[in-house]
Amino acid sequence: MRIVRKKQAPHEGRHLTCKQPIAAALITTIAISTSGAGTVAQTATDLDASITPPRTTGNLTTPNTNIYGTPGNLIDMPTAEMAPDAQLSTTVSAYGTGSDMTTRTTLSFQVLPRLSASFRYSGIAGLMPDPGRPTFSTLYDRSFDIKFRLVNEAQYMPAIAIGLQDFIGTGVYGGEYLVATRSLGERVRVTGGIGWGRFGSSGAFGSTGTRPSSLLGEGGIPTYDRWFRGDVAAFAGLSYAATDKLSFGVEYSSDGYDREVRDGAFDRKSPFNFTASYRASDALSFSAYSLYGSEIGAAVTISLNPRSPALKGGAEGAPLPVAPRAPGTAADLGWTADSTRQASARATLASLLKRDGIILHAMDLDAGSARVQIRNERYGQRPQALGRTARAMTRSLPASVEVFSITEMVEGQPTAAVTFRRTDLERLENAPATDMLAVTSIDDGLAYADGMTLSEDIYPRVEYGIGPFLRFSVFDPDNPVRFNAGVQARAKYHFAPGWVASGSLSQKVLGDLDSVALPGESGLPRVRSNVARYSQTDTPTLDHLTIAKYGRPAKNFYSRVTAGYLERMYAGASAEILWKPVDSRLALGAELNYVQPRDFNQRLGLRSRDTASGTIPEWNGHVSAYYDIGHGFHGQLDVGRYLAGDVGATVSLDRVFANGWSVGAYATKTDVSSSTFGEGSFDKGIRIEIPLAWGIGTPTMQRSKTVLRSLSRDGGARLDVDGRLYDKIKENHAPSLARTWGRFWR
Amino acid sequence: MSVTTIALRRAALGLACLATLVACSNAPDRRVTVLSIGKSIFSGKKAAKMPDAAQISNDAAKALAATDAPLILVTVPNRRAVTVMQELEQNRGYATYGTADRRSITMRGGLMTATRGLGNDIMSSRTDAVQALISARQNGIAAREMRYLDGEDLTQVRQLTCTIRITGKAARDDIPLTDVTEACEGDGDAFENTYKVSDRGTIVQSRQWHSPMNRYLEIQTLR
């Protein structure tokens, strides 16, 4: 089974360089492991979106993980413990030595205080393949776990959890359990439970039906036919936190390691396991294990929590305070006839903004009101850019100007316009930020865009960058990590409002992505599966070369047309339209693409659309619905025709944090059958976005994006065109502004 | 896969990360590096050396000579930092003091209500009730509210109940001063601020709670 960790080609815009840092940290651990004019102030819920809600703190939590990388203080056995809410941890564990080493690399996320989800990639040494399966010396397998807390610990009640381990796919580690954990004082926790599957394979005291062993589909779909069936056994354990950093655990395991023992890869001398864990910092911990009286193992865990940034509130410099007007000055209109004073007000504003990383894009000033358009190049939380702009306006504009409208420009087009009264800014500078939100109106910036005077030097302008690139393919069946590394140069030329010419050129320096094996015939045209051939060339490659036009065809509508060499594999044209009222939680979009496959050497040539298994269709496209569900959850549904001409839908769900973190998953099912699609049955993946400002404590719009997904199969594949509209504008709209409003006065 | 290949790969990964350090771009705000992130996640902050008394009075004298604006001397013992701040703006009873390196403190009647650029900043506060007791030099109990940004950048409101007590009398430069203590508790926080208040009700010197990260700030009015 395979998964690609796709480092998004650093095409672009706000997300230009440096996506690798945190991703690289995660991946390095894997490598080392080896082997309407409506105001937003309409409802109280909107107004309070930026206030920390009362949190139902789940009890009995632990930052530690077991040898399977799931939250818990034991070894092979689960507990009813949960990680702190939103914790994201990567655990790399191993036992055995040399070619007999079994490794497990697990990513666990605490989705909700009571729900934990894990993804694991394992290299299991010494297993014999099932008859009819390919031969191997180490079985590489991926697995998913979930654990749900049924009952929190109470005075007389232990915490109780139910869980499924490796519940999708081949189920090598498959097992289900019901477990209770109880704390005895501050330092000791005892656990007892019953399990099925692996957890029922030693010392069974009963059974519930028969557990089937055949595979559903081509793997990759839930093994619901096995859950809670077959032999049942009991397990137990105890953990002791000797200090805040050092803890110990012992367990009686009900996992018989049947298959490992049968294949002679494991000697299970005793049912008892032991562990010692040392927590070096909040982010880093180490564990050592004694397993079944015969093996020793070790693990390292890196934990990140979106709620634990480098520095709460950030370290950036103070904004300038509001400059209140002296009484009576607002009546002075002398400046309106004085073009020098107007020009000087504008120059002062532009220089104050520039100091804060904000570009004055355009402006219009009259006796009572000022409209400005800005380009925010620094603040991930948009209200911070708005707040700094508003304060700079109080310090630069004549006293008679009472109404300030600020529109943030994205790709040369207006997004939301936020309107303040200067009196309110003066009055509420030291009040709670939500007081200011209550008197702020948020409209479509298109209505405010007429008659603006563009600043000089806005067009044309060039952005360029040169830096390293890394592309990864991990979790391949015969090689856990492959990569290409090299140098990439890129440039963007903004030559008129909404127009962007953009290109990227890279040169591979070293790497072995070209040796990724071609999967067998799938019955679909090869639209993605020959990825290795695109990595073979040693000459410079053109990653993309496009011209794009962003527009605002009407109120609430956004548009994009992109043409040229769209991505590494396809050239053509892509058109997109998005409907998104500024105060709406719902957005609807449509995208239509015309494509021609590019030559494998990724220069200017195209190749035939015919492949051995079919012809690549010229047209593909989607209709999409996006919805901000609330409580930090965002959903997306795309329905349409995919690259290979297959028809289907992609469902995505992300947990999005106000500080810009996002952790989510998606799944695509199209009308190709599991057998046509091949191993994995359908496309699915996990995506994590980390704002770098969170890691360094100073504002920047850079983000690290990581996608873990099934390796380039042909079913459910989409065009990788840059600049999709929803992600470009959603942060500027009312629901997101209301949630991040706490930084308005920052 | 041979051992050499693995070693080579690790070296390559390291190199690629290092290369990020020298990546260049004219695009705005794209200077974040692996090192800066690693440092902030995995290591603590280094403690600076506390400036000595002579240096502090020297700095204060320089600042006094350089401007006619009101000045305060701010010490952050937890971070061994001392700085002179100059008044930048007055707005409806709130005075904002700042430094050239963009740190600021906003005060109302001598009580710190907001800060910027210090880290773990107070975003805003409601201090009118405690301030009335402190400047009147009266014993009593009053409410105080302080707002911070939490780790997710949401606004965390701390509601505190504060007990104000007169604890003594002192004098500085022949001005009689009253020592006032404000002990606050609530929402898991507990701290004790101390003030030296003149007969006119002005706070001339104080030690006030800032945040878990910076702990107390010592503020002295220079002019």
mmCIF file with all atom_site columns, C-alpha atoms in Angstrom, chain A residues 49-172:
data_model
loop_
_atom_site.group_PDB
_atom_site.id
_atom_site.type_symbol
_atom_site.label_atom_id
_atom_site.label_alt_id
_atom_site.label_comp_id
_atom_site.label_asym_id
_atom_site.label_entity_id
_atom_site.label_seq_id
_atom_site.pdbx_PDB_ins_code
_atom_site.Cartn_x
_atom_site.Cartn_y
_atom_site.Cartn_z
_atom_site.occupancy
_atom_site.B_iso_or_equiv
_atom_site.pdbx_formal_charge
_atom_site.auth_seq_id
_atom_site.auth_comp_id
_atom_site.auth_asym_id
_atom_site.auth_atom_id
_atom_site.pdbx_PDB_model_num
ATOM 1   C CA . ALA A 1 49  ? -17.033 34.059  17.993 1.00 0.00 ? 49  ALA A CA 1
ATOM 2   C CA . SER A 1 50  ? -13.663 35.506  19.037 1.00 0.00 ? 50  SER A CA 1
ATOM 3   C CA . ILE A 1 51  ? -14.145 34.796  22.752 1.00 0.00 ? 51  ILE A CA 1
ATOM 4   C CA . THR A 1 52  ? -12.655 31.638  24.250 1.00 0.00 ? 52  THR A CA 1
ATOM 5   C CA . PRO A 1 53  ? -15.686 29.382  24.820 1.00 0.00 ? 53  PRO A CA 1
ATOM 6   C CA . PRO A 1 54  ? -16.081 27.522  28.104 1.00 0.00 ? 54  PRO A CA 1
ATOM 7   C CA . ARG A 1 55  ? -14.285 24.269  27.341 1.00 0.00 ? 55  ARG A CA 1
ATOM 8   C CA . THR A 1 56  ? -15.560 20.968  28.492 1.00 0.00 ? 56  THR A CA 1
ATOM 9   C CA . THR A 1 57  ? -12.227 19.698  29.645 1.00 0.00 ? 57  THR A CA 1
ATOM 10  C CA . GLY A 1 58  ? -12.103 15.964  29.190 1.00 0.00 ? 58  GLY A CA 1
ATOM 11  C CA . ASN A 1 59  ? -10.515 14.404  32.272 1.00 0.00 ? 59  ASN A CA 1
ATOM 12  C CA . LEU A 1 60  ? -7.907  11.688  32.430 1.00 0.00 ? 60  LEU A CA 1
ATOM 13  C CA . THR A 1 61  ? -5.776  13.034  29.597 1.00 0.00 ? 61  THR A CA 1
ATOM 14  C CA . THR A 1 62  ? -2.163  12.256  28.805 1.00 0.00 ? 62  THR A CA 1
ATOM 15  C CA . PRO A 1 63  ? 0.353   13.669  26.347 1.00 0.00 ? 63  PRO A CA 1
ATOM 16  C CA . ASN A 1 64  ? 2.019   10.224  26.220 1.00 0.00 ? 64  ASN A CA 1
ATOM 17  C CA . THR A 1 65  ? 1.400   7.664   23.508 1.00 0.00 ? 65  THR A CA 1
ATOM 18  C CA . ASN A 1 66  ? 1.812   3.899   23.476 1.00 0.00 ? 66  ASN A CA 1
ATOM 19  C CA . ILE A 1 67  ? 3.876   1.821   21.046 1.00 0.00 ? 67  ILE A CA 1
ATOM 20  C CA . TYR A 1 68  ? 1.028   2.129   18.505 1.00 0.00 ? 68  TYR A CA 1
ATOM 21  C CA . GLY A 1 69  ? 1.246   5.946   18.805 1.00 0.00 ? 69  GLY A CA 1
ATOM 22  C CA . THR A 1 70  ? -2.220  6.367   20.292 1.00 0.00 ? 70  THR A CA 1
ATOM 23  C CA . PRO A 1 71  ? -2.863  8.328   23.518 1.00 0.00 ? 71  PRO A CA 1
ATOM 24  C CA . GLY A 1 72  ? -2.169  6.172   26.550 1.00 0.00 ? 72  GLY A CA 1
ATOM 25  C CA . ASN A 1 73  ? 0.421   5.232   29.132 1.00 0.00 ? 73  ASN A CA 1
ATOM 26  C CA . LEU A 1 74  ? 0.632   1.480   28.440 1.00 0.00 ? 74  LEU A CA 1
ATOM 27  C CA . ILE A 1 75  ? 2.480   -0.440  25.702 1.00 0.00 ? 75  ILE A CA 1
ATOM 28  C CA . ASP A 1 76  ? 0.544   -2.634  23.272 1.00 0.00 ? 76  ASP A CA 1
ATOM 29  C CA . MET A 1 77  ? -2.788  -2.285  25.054 1.00 0.00 ? 77  MET A CA 1
ATOM 30  C CA . PRO A 1 78  ? -5.146  0.687   24.781 1.00 0.00 ? 78  PRO A CA 1
ATOM 31  C CA . THR A 1 79  ? -6.435  2.752   27.713 1.00 0.00 ? 79  THR A CA 1
ATOM 32  C CA . ALA A 1 80  ? -9.453  5.028   28.123 1.00 0.00 ? 80  ALA A CA 1
ATOM 33  C CA . GLU A 1 81  ? -7.103  8.033   28.317 1.00 0.00 ? 81  GLU A CA 1
ATOM 34  C CA . MET A 1 82  ? -7.345  10.822  25.753 1.00 0.00 ? 82  MET A CA 1
ATOM 35  C CA . ALA A 1 83  ? -4.753  13.358  24.610 1.00 0.00 ? 83  ALA A CA 1
ATOM 36  C CA . PRO A 1 84  ? -5.390  17.022  25.419 1.00 0.00 ? 84  PRO A CA 1
ATOM 37  C CA . ASP A 1 85  ? -7.882  18.460  22.932 1.00 0.00 ? 85  ASP A CA 1
ATOM 38  C CA . ALA A 1 86  ? -6.395  19.253  19.501 1.00 0.00 ? 86  ALA A CA 1
ATOM 39  C CA . GLN A 1 87  ? -3.084  17.501  20.274 1.00 0.00 ? 87  GLN A CA 1
ATOM 40  C CA . LEU A 1 88  ? -1.269  16.305  17.157 1.00 0.00 ? 88  LEU A CA 1
ATOM 41  C CA . SER A 1 89  ? 1.474   13.798  17.803 1.00 0.00 ? 89  SER A CA 1
ATOM 42  C CA . THR A 1 90  ? 3.830   11.786  15.646 1.00 0.00 ? 90  THR A CA 1
ATOM 43  C CA . THR A 1 91  ? 5.255   8.650   17.241 1.00 0.00 ? 91  THR A CA 1
ATOM 44  C CA . VAL A 1 92  ? 7.938   6.516   15.691 1.00 0.00 ? 92  VAL A CA 1
ATOM 45  C CA . SER A 1 93  ? 8.423   3.211   17.467 1.00 0.00 ? 93  SER A CA 1
ATOM 46  C CA . ALA A 1 94  ? 10.508  0.163   16.713 1.00 0.00 ? 94  ALA A CA 1
ATOM 47  C CA . TYR A 1 95  ? 11.373  -3.217  18.108 1.00 0.00 ? 95  TYR A CA 1
ATOM 48  C CA . GLY A 1 96  ? 13.765  -5.879  16.884 1.00 0.00 ? 96  GLY A CA 1
ATOM 49  C CA . THR A 1 97  ? 17.037  -5.188  15.096 1.00 0.00 ? 97  THR A CA 1
ATOM 50  C CA . GLY A 1 98  ? 18.392  -5.002  11.570 1.00 0.00 ? 98  GLY A CA 1
ATOM 51  C CA . SER A 1 99  ? 16.195  -6.694  9.005  1.00 0.00 ? 99  SER A CA 1
ATOM 52  C CA . ASP A 1 100 ? 14.016  -8.034  11.821 1.00 0.00 ? 100 ASP A CA 1
ATOM 53  C CA . MET A 1 101 ? 13.007  -4.549  12.884 1.00 0.00 ? 101 MET A CA 1
ATOM 54  C CA . THR A 1 102 ? 9.341   -3.701  13.001 1.00 0.00 ? 102 THR A CA 1
ATOM 55  C CA . THR A 1 103 ? 8.539   0.015   12.914 1.00 0.00 ? 103 THR A CA 1
ATOM 56  C CA . ARG A 1 104 ? 5.323   1.929   13.391 1.00 0.00 ? 104 ARG A CA 1
ATOM 57  C CA . THR A 1 105 ? 4.993   5.591   12.502 1.00 0.00 ? 105 THR A CA 1
ATOM 58  C CA . THR A 1 106 ? 1.749   7.015   13.797 1.00 0.00 ? 106 THR A CA 1
ATOM 59  C CA . LEU A 1 107 ? 0.079   10.370  13.494 1.00 0.00 ? 107 LEU A CA 1
ATOM 60  C CA . SER A 1 108 ? -2.618  10.883  16.151 1.00 0.00 ? 108 SER A CA 1
ATOM 61  C CA . PHE A 1 109 ? -5.020  13.800  16.377 1.00 0.00 ? 109 PHE A CA 1
ATOM 62  C CA . GLN A 1 110 ? -7.403  14.572  19.222 1.00 0.00 ? 110 GLN A CA 1
ATOM 63  C CA . VAL A 1 111 ? -10.328 15.563  16.990 1.00 0.00 ? 111 VAL A CA 1
ATOM 64  C CA . LEU A 1 112 ? -12.642 16.407  19.911 1.00 0.00 ? 112 LEU A CA 1
ATOM 65  C CA . PRO A 1 113 ? -12.051 16.178  23.649 1.00 0.00 ? 113 PRO A CA 1
ATOM 66  C CA . ARG A 1 114 ? -13.599 12.690  23.526 1.00 0.00 ? 114 ARG A CA 1
ATOM 67  C CA . LEU A 1 115 ? -12.535 11.525  20.060 1.00 0.00 ? 115 LEU A CA 1
ATOM 68  C CA . SER A 1 116 ? -9.058  10.497  18.994 1.00 0.00 ? 116 SER A CA 1
ATOM 69  C CA . ALA A 1 117 ? -8.072  9.446   15.459 1.00 0.00 ? 117 ALA A CA 1
ATOM 70  C CA . SER A 1 118 ? -4.794  7.917   14.280 1.00 0.00 ? 118 SER A CA 1
ATOM 71  C CA . PHE A 1 119 ? -3.105  7.092   11.017 1.00 0.00 ? 119 PHE A CA 1
ATOM 72  C CA . ARG A 1 120 ? -0.235  4.615   11.031 1.00 0.00 ? 120 ARG A CA 1
ATOM 73  C CA . TYR A 1 121 ? 2.355   3.329   8.601  1.00 0.00 ? 121 TYR A CA 1
ATOM 74  C CA . SER A 1 122 ? 4.026   0.134   9.716  1.00 0.00 ? 122 SER A CA 1
ATOM 75  C CA . GLY A 1 123 ? 6.896   -1.947  8.449  1.00 0.00 ? 123 GLY A CA 1
ATOM 76  C CA . ILE A 1 124 ? 6.369   -5.406  9.946  1.00 0.00 ? 124 ILE A CA 1
ATOM 77  C CA . ALA A 1 125 ? 9.376   -7.660  9.675  1.00 0.00 ? 125 ALA A CA 1
ATOM 78  C CA . GLY A 1 126 ? 9.309   -11.350 8.918  1.00 0.00 ? 126 GLY A CA 1
ATOM 79  C CA . LEU A 1 127 ? 5.683   -11.884 7.969  1.00 0.00 ? 127 LEU A CA 1
ATOM 80  C CA . MET A 1 128 ? 4.936   -14.355 5.212  1.00 0.00 ? 128 MET A CA 1
ATOM 81  C CA . PRO A 1 129 ? 2.580   -13.079 2.564  1.00 0.00 ? 129 PRO A CA 1
ATOM 82  C CA . ASP A 1 130 ? -0.864  -14.604 2.326  1.00 0.00 ? 130 ASP A CA 1
ATOM 83  C CA . PRO A 1 131 ? -1.187  -17.049 -0.583 1.00 0.00 ? 131 PRO A CA 1
ATOM 84  C CA . GLY A 1 132 ? -1.673  -15.132 -3.815 1.00 0.00 ? 132 GLY A CA 1
ATOM 85  C CA . ARG A 1 133 ? -0.233  -11.886 -2.465 1.00 0.00 ? 133 ARG A CA 1
ATOM 86  C CA . PRO A 1 134 ? 3.093   -10.407 -3.622 1.00 0.00 ? 134 PRO A CA 1
ATOM 87  C CA . THR A 1 135 ? 6.185   -11.596 -1.781 1.00 0.00 ? 135 THR A CA 1
ATOM 88  C CA . PHE A 1 136 ? 8.021   -9.326  0.623  1.00 0.00 ? 136 PHE A CA 1
ATOM 89  C CA . SER A 1 137 ? 10.511  -9.440  3.481  1.00 0.00 ? 137 SER A CA 1
ATOM 90  C CA . THR A 1 138 ? 8.896   -6.620  5.356  1.00 0.00 ? 138 THR A CA 1
ATOM 91  C CA . LEU A 1 139 ? 5.164   -5.998  5.161  1.00 0.00 ? 139 LEU A CA 1
ATOM 92  C CA . TYR A 1 140 ? 4.488   -2.299  4.720  1.00 0.00 ? 140 TYR A CA 1
ATOM 93  C CA . ASP A 1 141 ? 0.988   -1.511  5.802  1.00 0.00 ? 141 ASP A CA 1
ATOM 94  C CA . ARG A 1 142 ? -1.036  1.488   6.791  1.00 0.00 ? 142 ARG A CA 1
ATOM 95  C CA . SER A 1 143 ? -3.817  1.568   9.292  1.00 0.00 ? 143 SER A CA 1
ATOM 96  C CA . PHE A 1 144 ? -6.380  3.864   10.872 1.00 0.00 ? 144 PHE A CA 1
ATOM 97  C CA . ASP A 1 145 ? -7.628  3.820   14.472 1.00 0.00 ? 145 ASP A CA 1
ATOM 98  C CA . ILE A 1 146 ? -10.356 5.669   16.312 1.00 0.00 ? 146 ILE A CA 1
ATOM 99  C CA . LYS A 1 147 ? -11.117 5.811   20.000 1.00 0.00 ? 147 LYS A CA 1
ATOM 100 C CA . PHE A 1 148 ? -14.162 7.386   21.589 1.00 0.00 ? 148 PHE A CA 1
ATOM 101 C CA . ARG A 1 149 ? -14.624 8.243   25.256 1.00 0.00 ? 149 ARG A CA 1
ATOM 102 C CA . LEU A 1 150 ? -18.064 6.982   26.259 1.00 0.00 ? 150 LEU A CA 1
ATOM 103 C CA . VAL A 1 151 ? -17.960 8.135   29.875 1.00 0.00 ? 151 VAL A CA 1
ATOM 104 C CA . ASN A 1 152 ? -15.670 10.604  31.613 1.00 0.00 ? 152 ASN A CA 1
ATOM 105 C CA . GLU A 1 153 ? -14.154 9.660   34.934 1.00 0.00 ? 153 GLU A CA 1
ATOM 106 C CA . ALA A 1 154 ? -16.399 10.618  37.843 1.00 0.00 ? 154 ALA A CA 1
ATOM 107 C CA . GLN A 1 155 ? -16.244 10.150  41.577 1.00 0.00 ? 155 GLN A CA 1
ATOM 108 C CA . TYR A 1 156 ? -17.109 6.447   41.545 1.00 0.00 ? 156 TYR A CA 1
ATOM 109 C CA . MET A 1 157 ? -16.895 5.860   37.815 1.00 0.00 ? 157 MET A CA 1
ATOM 110 C CA . PRO A 1 158 ? -13.823 5.094   35.702 1.00 0.00 ? 158 PRO A CA 1
ATOM 111 C CA . ALA A 1 159 ? -13.418 6.679   32.284 1.00 0.00 ? 159 ALA A CA 1
ATOM 112 C CA . ILE A 1 160 ? -14.688 4.254   29.647 1.00 0.00 ? 160 ILE A CA 1
ATOM 113 C CA . ALA A 1 161 ? -13.711 4.236   25.977 1.00 0.00 ? 161 ALA A CA 1
ATOM 114 C CA . ILE A 1 162 ? -14.517 2.169   22.926 1.00 0.00 ? 162 ILE A CA 1
ATOM 115 C CA . GLY A 1 163 ? -12.075 1.844   20.065 1.00 0.00 ? 163 GLY A CA 1
ATOM 116 C CA . LEU A 1 164 ? -11.303 0.332   16.712 1.00 0.00 ? 164 LEU A CA 1
ATOM 117 C CA . GLN A 1 165 ? -7.705  -0.375  15.730 1.00 0.00 ? 165 GLN A CA 1
ATOM 118 C CA . ASP A 1 166 ? -6.718  -0.786  12.072 1.00 0.00 ? 166 ASP A CA 1
ATOM 119 C CA . PHE A 1 167 ? -10.373 -0.723  11.078 1.00 0.00 ? 167 PHE A CA 1
ATOM 120 C CA . ILE A 1 168 ? -9.861  0.085   7.389  1.00 0.00 ? 168 ILE A CA 1
ATOM 121 C CA . GLY A 1 169 ? -8.131  -2.136  4.868  1.00 0.00 ? 169 GLY A CA 1
ATOM 122 C CA . THR A 1 170 ? -6.232  -5.352  5.436  1.00 0.00 ? 170 THR A CA 1
ATOM 123 C CA . GLY A 1 171 ? -6.509  -5.224  9.197  1.00 0.00 ? 171 GLY A CA 1
ATOM 124 C CA . VAL A 1 172 ? -3.117  -6.717  10.099 1.00 0.00 ? 172 VAL A CA 1
#
